[in-house]
Tab-separated table of C-alpha atoms and ligand atoms in Angstrom:
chain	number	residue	atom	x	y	z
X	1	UNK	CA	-35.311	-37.642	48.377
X	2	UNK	CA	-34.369	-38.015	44.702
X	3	UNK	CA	-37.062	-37.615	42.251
X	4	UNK	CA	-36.993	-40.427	39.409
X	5	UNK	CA	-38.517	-39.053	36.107
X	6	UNK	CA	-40.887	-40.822	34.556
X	7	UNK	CA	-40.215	-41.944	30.664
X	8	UNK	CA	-41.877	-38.742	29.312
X	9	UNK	CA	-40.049	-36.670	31.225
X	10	UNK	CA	-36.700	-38.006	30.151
X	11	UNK	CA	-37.896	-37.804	26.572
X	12	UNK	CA	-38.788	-34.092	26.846
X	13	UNK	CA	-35.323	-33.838	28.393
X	14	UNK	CA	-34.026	-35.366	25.689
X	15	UNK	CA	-35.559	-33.196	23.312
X	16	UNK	CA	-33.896	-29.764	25.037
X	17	UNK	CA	-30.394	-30.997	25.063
X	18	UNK	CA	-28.944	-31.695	22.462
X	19	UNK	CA	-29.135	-33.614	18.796
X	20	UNK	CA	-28.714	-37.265	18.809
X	21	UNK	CA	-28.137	-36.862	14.944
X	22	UNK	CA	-26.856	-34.977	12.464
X	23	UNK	CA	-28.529	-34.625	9.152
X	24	UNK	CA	-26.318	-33.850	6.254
X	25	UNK	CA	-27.220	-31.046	4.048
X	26	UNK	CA	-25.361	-32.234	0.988
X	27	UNK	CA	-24.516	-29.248	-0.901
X	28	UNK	CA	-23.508	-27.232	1.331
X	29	UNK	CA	-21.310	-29.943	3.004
X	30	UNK	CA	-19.137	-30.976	-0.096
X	31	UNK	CA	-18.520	-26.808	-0.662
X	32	UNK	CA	-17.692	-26.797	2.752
X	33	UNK	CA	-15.293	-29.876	2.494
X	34	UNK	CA	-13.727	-28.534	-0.722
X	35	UNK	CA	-12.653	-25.355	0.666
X	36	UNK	CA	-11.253	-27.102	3.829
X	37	UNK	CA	-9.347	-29.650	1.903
X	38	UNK	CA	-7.651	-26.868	-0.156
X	39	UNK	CA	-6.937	-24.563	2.890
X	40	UNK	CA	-4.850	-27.738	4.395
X	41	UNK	CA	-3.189	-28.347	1.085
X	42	UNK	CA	-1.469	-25.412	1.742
X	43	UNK	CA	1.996	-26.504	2.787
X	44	UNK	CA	0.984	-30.282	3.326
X	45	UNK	CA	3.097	-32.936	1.870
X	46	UNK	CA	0.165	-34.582	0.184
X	47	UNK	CA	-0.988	-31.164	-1.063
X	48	UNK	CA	-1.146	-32.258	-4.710
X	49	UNK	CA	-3.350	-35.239	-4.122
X	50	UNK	CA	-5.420	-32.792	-1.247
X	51	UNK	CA	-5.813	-30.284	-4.039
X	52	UNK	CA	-7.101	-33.345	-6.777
X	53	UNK	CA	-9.294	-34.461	-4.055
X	54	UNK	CA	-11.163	-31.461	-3.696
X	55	UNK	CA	-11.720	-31.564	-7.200
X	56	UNK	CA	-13.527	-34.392	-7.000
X	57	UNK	CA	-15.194	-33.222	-3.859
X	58	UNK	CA	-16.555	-30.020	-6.089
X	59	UNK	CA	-17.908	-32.352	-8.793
X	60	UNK	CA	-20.003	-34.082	-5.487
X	61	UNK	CA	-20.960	-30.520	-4.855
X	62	UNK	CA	-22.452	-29.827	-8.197
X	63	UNK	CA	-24.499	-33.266	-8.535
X	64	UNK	CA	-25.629	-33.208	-5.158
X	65	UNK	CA	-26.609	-29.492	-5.714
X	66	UNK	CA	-28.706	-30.255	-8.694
X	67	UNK	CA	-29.947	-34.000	-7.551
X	68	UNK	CA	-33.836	-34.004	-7.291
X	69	UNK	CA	-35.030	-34.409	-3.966
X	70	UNK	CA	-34.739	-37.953	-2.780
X	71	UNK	CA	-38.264	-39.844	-2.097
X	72	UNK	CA	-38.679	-40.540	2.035
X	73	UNK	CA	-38.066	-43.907	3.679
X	74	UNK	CA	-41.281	-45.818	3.399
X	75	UNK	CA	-43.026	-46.118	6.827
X	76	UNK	CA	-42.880	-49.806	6.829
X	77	UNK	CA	-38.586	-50.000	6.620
X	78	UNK	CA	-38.703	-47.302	9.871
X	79	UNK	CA	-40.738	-49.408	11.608
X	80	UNK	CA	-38.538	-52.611	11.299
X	81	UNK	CA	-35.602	-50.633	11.569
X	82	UNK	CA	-36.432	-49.232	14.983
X	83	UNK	CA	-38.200	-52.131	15.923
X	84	UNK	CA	-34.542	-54.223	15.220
X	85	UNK	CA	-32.272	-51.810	16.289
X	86	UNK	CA	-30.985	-51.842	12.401
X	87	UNK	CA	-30.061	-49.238	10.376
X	88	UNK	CA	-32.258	-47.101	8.188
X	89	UNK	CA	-30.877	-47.636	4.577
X	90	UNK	CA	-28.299	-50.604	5.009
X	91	UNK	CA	-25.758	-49.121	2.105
X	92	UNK	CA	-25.327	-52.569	0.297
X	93	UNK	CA	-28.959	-53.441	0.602
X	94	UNK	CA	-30.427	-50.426	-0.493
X	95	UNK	CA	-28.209	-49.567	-3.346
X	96	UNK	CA	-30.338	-47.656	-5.729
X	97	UNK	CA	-29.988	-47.538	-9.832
X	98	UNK	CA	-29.587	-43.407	-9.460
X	99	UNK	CA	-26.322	-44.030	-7.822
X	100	UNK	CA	-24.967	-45.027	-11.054
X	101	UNK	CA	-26.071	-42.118	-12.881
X	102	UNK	CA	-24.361	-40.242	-10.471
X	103	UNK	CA	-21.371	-42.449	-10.724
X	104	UNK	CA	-21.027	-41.877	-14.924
X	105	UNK	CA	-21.703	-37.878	-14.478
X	106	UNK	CA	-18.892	-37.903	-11.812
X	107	UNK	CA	-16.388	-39.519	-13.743
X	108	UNK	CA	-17.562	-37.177	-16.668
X	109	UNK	CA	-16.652	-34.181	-14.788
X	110	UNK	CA	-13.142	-35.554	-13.399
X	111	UNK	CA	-12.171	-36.907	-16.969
X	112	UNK	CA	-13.134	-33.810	-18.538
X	113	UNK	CA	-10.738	-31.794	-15.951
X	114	UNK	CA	-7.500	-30.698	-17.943
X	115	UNK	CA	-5.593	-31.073	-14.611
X	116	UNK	CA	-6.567	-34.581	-13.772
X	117	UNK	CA	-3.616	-37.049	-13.947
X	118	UNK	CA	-3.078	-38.678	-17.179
X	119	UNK	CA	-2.541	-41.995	-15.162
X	120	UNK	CA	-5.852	-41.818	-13.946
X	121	UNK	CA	-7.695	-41.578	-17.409
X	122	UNK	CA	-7.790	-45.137	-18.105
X	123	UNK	CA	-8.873	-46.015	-14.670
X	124	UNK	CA	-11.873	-43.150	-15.319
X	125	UNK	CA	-12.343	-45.026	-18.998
X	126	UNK	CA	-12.508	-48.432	-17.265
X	127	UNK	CA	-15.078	-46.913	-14.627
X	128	UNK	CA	-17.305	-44.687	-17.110
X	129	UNK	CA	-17.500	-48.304	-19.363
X	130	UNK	CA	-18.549	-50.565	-17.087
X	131	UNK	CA	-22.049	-52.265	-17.252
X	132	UNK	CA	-24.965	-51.592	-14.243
X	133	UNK	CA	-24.549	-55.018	-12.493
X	134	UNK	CA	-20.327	-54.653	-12.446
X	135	UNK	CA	-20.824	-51.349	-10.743
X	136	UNK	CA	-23.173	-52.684	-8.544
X	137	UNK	CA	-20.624	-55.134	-7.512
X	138	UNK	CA	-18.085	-52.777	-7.444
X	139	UNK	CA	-20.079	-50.240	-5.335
X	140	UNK	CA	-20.628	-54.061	-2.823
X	141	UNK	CA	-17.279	-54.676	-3.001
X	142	UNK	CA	-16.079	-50.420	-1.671
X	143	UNK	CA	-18.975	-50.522	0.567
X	144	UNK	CA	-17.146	-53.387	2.572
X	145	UNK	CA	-13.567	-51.921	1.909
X	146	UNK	CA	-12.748	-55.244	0.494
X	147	UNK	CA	-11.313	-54.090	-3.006
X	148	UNK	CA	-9.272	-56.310	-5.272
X	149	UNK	CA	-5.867	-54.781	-6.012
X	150	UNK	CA	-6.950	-53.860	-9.650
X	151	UNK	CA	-9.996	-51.870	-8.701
X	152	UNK	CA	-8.337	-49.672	-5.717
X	153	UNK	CA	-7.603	-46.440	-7.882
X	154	UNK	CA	-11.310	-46.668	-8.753
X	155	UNK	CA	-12.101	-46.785	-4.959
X	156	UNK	CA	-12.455	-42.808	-4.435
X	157	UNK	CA	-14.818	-42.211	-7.742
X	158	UNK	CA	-17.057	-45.097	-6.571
X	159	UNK	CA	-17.008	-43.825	-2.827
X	160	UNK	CA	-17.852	-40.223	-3.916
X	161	UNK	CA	-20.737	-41.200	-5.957
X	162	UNK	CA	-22.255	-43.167	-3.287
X	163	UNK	CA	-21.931	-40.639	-1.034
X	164	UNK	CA	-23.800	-38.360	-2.918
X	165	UNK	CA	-26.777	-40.804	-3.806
X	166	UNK	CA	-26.632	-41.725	0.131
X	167	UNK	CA	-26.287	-38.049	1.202
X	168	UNK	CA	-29.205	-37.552	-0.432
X	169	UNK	CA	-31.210	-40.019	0.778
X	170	UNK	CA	-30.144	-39.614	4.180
X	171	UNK	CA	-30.900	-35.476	3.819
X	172	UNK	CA	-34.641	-36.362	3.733
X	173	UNK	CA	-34.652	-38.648	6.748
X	174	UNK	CA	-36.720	-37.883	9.659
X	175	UNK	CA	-34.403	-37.456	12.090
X	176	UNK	CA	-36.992	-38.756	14.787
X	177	UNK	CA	-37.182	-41.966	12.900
X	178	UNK	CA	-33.445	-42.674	12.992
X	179	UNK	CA	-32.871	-45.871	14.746
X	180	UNK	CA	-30.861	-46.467	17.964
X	181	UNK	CA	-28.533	-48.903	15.779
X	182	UNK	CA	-26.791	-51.861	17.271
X	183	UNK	CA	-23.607	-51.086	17.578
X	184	UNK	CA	-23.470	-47.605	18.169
X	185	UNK	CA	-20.924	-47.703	16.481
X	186	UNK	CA	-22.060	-47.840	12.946
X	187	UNK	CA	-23.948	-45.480	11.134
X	188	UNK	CA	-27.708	-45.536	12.255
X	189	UNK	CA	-28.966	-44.236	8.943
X	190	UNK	CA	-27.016	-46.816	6.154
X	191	UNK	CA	-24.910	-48.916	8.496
X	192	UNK	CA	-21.622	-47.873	7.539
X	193	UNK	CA	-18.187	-47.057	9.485
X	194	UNK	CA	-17.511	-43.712	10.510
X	195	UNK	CA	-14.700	-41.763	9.024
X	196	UNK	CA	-13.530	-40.002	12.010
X	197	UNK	CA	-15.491	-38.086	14.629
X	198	UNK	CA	-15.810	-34.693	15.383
X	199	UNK	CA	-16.257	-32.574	18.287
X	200	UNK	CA	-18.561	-29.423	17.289
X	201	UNK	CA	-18.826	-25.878	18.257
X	202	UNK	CA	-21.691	-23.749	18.150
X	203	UNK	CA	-25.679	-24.236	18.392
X	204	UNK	CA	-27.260	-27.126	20.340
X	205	UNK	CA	-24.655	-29.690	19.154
X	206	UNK	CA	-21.522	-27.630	20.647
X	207	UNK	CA	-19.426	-29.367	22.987
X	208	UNK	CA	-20.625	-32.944	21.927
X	209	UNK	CA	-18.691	-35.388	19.715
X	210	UNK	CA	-20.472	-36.945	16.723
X	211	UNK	CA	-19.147	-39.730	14.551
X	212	UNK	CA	-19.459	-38.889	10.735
X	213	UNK	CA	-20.351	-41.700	8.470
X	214	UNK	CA	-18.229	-41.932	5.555
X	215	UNK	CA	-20.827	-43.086	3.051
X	216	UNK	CA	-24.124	-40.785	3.882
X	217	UNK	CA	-22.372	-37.803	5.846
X	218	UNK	CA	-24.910	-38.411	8.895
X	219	UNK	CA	-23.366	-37.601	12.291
X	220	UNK	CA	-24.739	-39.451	15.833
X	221	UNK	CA	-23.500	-38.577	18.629
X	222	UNK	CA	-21.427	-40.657	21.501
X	223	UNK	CA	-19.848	-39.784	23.942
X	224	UNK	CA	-15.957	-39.227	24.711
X	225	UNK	CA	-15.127	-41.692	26.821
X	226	UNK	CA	-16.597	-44.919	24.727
X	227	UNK	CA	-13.858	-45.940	22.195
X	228	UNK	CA	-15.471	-45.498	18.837
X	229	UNK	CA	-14.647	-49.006	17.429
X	230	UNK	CA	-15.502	-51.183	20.299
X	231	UNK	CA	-17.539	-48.872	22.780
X	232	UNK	CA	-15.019	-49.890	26.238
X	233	UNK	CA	-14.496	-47.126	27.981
X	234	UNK	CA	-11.384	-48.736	29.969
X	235	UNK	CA	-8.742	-47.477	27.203
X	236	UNK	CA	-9.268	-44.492	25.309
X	237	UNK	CA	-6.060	-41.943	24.963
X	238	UNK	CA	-4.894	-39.866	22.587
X	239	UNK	CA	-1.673	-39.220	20.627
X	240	UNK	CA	-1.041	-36.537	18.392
X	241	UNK	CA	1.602	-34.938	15.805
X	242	UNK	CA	4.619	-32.893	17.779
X	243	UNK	CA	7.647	-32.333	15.953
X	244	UNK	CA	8.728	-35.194	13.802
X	245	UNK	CA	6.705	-37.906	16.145
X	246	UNK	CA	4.014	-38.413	18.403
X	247	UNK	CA	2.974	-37.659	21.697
X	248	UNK	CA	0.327	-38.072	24.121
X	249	UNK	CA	1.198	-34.618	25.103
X	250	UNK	CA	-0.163	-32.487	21.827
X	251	UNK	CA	-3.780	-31.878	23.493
X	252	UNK	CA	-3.666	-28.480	21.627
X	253	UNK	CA	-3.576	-30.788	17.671
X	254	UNK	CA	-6.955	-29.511	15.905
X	255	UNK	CA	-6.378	-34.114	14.531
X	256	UNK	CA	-6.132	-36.266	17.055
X	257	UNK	CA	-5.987	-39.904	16.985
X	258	UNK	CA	-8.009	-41.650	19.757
X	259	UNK	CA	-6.353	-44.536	20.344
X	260	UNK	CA	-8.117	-47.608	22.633
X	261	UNK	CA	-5.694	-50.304	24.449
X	262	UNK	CA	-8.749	-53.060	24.587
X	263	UNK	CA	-9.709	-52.925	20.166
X	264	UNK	CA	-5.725	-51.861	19.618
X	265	UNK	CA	-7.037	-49.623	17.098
X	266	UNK	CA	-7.496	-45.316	16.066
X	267	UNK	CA	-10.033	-43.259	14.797
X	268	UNK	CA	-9.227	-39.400	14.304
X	269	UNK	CA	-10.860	-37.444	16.748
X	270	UNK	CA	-11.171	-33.227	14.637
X	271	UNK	CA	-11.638	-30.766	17.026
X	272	UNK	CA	-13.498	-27.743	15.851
X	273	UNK	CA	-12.543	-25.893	19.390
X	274	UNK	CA	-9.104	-25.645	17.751
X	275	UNK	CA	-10.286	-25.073	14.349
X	276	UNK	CA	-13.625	-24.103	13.180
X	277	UNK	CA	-13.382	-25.154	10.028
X	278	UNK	CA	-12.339	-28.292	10.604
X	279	UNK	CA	-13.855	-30.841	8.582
X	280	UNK	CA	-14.263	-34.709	9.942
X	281	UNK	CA	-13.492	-35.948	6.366
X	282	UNK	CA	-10.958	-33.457	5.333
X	283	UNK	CA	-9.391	-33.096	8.234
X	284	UNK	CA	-8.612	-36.866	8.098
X	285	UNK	CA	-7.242	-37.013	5.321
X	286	UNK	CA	-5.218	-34.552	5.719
X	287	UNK	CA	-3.295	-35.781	8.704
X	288	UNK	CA	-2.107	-38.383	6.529
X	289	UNK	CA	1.462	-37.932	8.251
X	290	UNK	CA	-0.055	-38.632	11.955
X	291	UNK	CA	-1.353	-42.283	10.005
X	292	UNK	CA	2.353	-43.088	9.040
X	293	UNK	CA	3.741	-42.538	12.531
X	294	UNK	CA	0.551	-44.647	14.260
X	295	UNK	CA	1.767	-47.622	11.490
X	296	UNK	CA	4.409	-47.953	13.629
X	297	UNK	CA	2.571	-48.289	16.998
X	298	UNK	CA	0.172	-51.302	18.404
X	299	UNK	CA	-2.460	-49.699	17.256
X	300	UNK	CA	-4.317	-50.223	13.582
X	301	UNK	CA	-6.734	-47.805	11.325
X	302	UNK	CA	-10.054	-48.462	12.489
X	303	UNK	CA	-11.648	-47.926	8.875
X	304	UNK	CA	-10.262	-46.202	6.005
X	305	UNK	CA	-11.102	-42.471	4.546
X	306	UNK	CA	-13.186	-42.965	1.640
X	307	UNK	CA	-11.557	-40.490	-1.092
X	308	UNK	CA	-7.911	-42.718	-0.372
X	309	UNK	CA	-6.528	-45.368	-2.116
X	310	UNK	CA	-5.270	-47.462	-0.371
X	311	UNK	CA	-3.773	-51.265	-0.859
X	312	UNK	CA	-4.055	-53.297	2.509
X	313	UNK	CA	-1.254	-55.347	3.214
X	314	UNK	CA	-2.150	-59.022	2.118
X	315	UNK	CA	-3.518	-60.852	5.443
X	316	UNK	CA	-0.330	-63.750	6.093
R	1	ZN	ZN1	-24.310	-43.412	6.969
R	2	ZN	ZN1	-11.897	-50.044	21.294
């Protein structure tokens, strides 16, 4: 007969396996991002705007590498997180001043760059002169990937700065407190979209695939065969770069896109089996040529990579 285990059981089961979440270490994750994203440069048709993105990827290395230590989440906002199922630190809601600070440094250290593209100084000068409660609403506004037209150039300076003040934040968590966030799909720590997922290699997460937020750099982990959009498990395939097009066939691409027939949309799956530097953010953005050739299938972006600018197509 079948032994059922009791709920303590399953919990100290739990506890062997393997982590639910991710942590991000900030510093050492934007050095580790950098390097990737100039490795890929390396031959890539976007390698110019790969090679300015890790510049502004090494300024998020050096703030988040001095940043003070962020305070912990109160006991009181873990309680009714886990007791709701929400996340943590919902980004919009729990915007701090800080992230401001590290907004004005950022732009600072880009602007300051010799090889930073003239036509982005005035959008840096707009940025580095705009008043607390604009940037607030700016940071609102990037947060729900709902830019106006005028303000999308700014949308990768305002995306890196909140992912350093969130990073940070997030770094401290408890990861026993982290909520089991309805959906799964978001980010259980600040409630944002992932940017891709990743399956790791190596240590007690190797072998699993973890979604990586694109705001605080926290992974959680679900599993393969729940599309990572709308959780079905009826539809998930793959397609992947071969040649000049895509296939279903390139299982051996380190970028994948997941595709799912019931949400018609993709997320990147980076697989560090085939690459073990591969780099959930990076990675993504990288395979900006694999993004061109799914425009032309049934399938749409899930959520957008937050160091691209990008103009949506006006909704007809
Ligand atoms: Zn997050
Ligand atoms: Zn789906």
């Amino acid at each position: 007969m079948q032994r059922i285990l009791q709920p303590g059981e399953i919990e100290a089961l739990d506890k062997v396996s393997f982590p639910r979440v991710r942590l991000p270490q900030p510093a050492a994750l934007f050095q580790e991002r950098a390097a990737r994203l100039r490795q890929l440069a390396d031959g890539n048709p976007i390698a110019d705007y790969l090679n300015f993105a890790a510049r502004i990827v090494d300024a998020q290395q050096r703030l988040a590498a001095k940043a003070p230590a962020a305070e912990p989440v109160a006991d009181e906002i873990v309680q009714r997180a886990n007791a709701n199922g929400m996340p943590l630190l919902p980004a919009s809601d729990a915007l701090e001043p800080a992230w401001r600070d590290v907004l004005r440094a950022l732009v600072a250290d880009v602007r300051a760059d010799a090889t930073t593209p003239a036509p982005l100084h005035p959008v840096l000068d707009r940025l580095a002169a705009t008043d607390d409660d604009a940037l607030d609403a700016l940071a609102r506004q990037a947060l729900a990937d709902n830019l106006g037209r005028e303000d999308i150039a700014a949308a990768p300076f305002v995306m890196a700065a909140l992912q350093v003040a969130f990073s940070a934040r997030a770094a401290v968590v408890d990861e026993r407190t982290v909520p089991y966030a309805e959906p799964a799909t978001i980010c259980p720590v600040c409630g944002s979209a992932p940017v891709a997922s990743v399956l790791r290699i190596g240590g007690e997460a190797g072998g699993h695939r973890y979604l990586h937020c694109g705001v605080c750099e926290t992974e959680w982990h679900m599993v393969r065969v729940k599309c990572s959009h709308c959780e079905s498990t009826e539809g998930v395939r793959y397609q992947g770069l071969e040649g000049e097009g895509i296939t279903a066939k390139a299982k051996d691409q380190v970028v994948l896109a997941e595709t799912c027939s019931v949400c018609h949309t993709y997320r990147k799956l980076v697989n560090q089996e085939k690459s073990p530097f591969a780099e959930p953010l990076a990675d993504d953005l990288a395979s900006l040529t694999l993004d061109l050739l799914m425009g032309d299938t049934e399938f749409s972006r899930a959520s957008s990579n937050p160091l691209l600018a990008i103009e949506k197509p006006l909704a007809v």
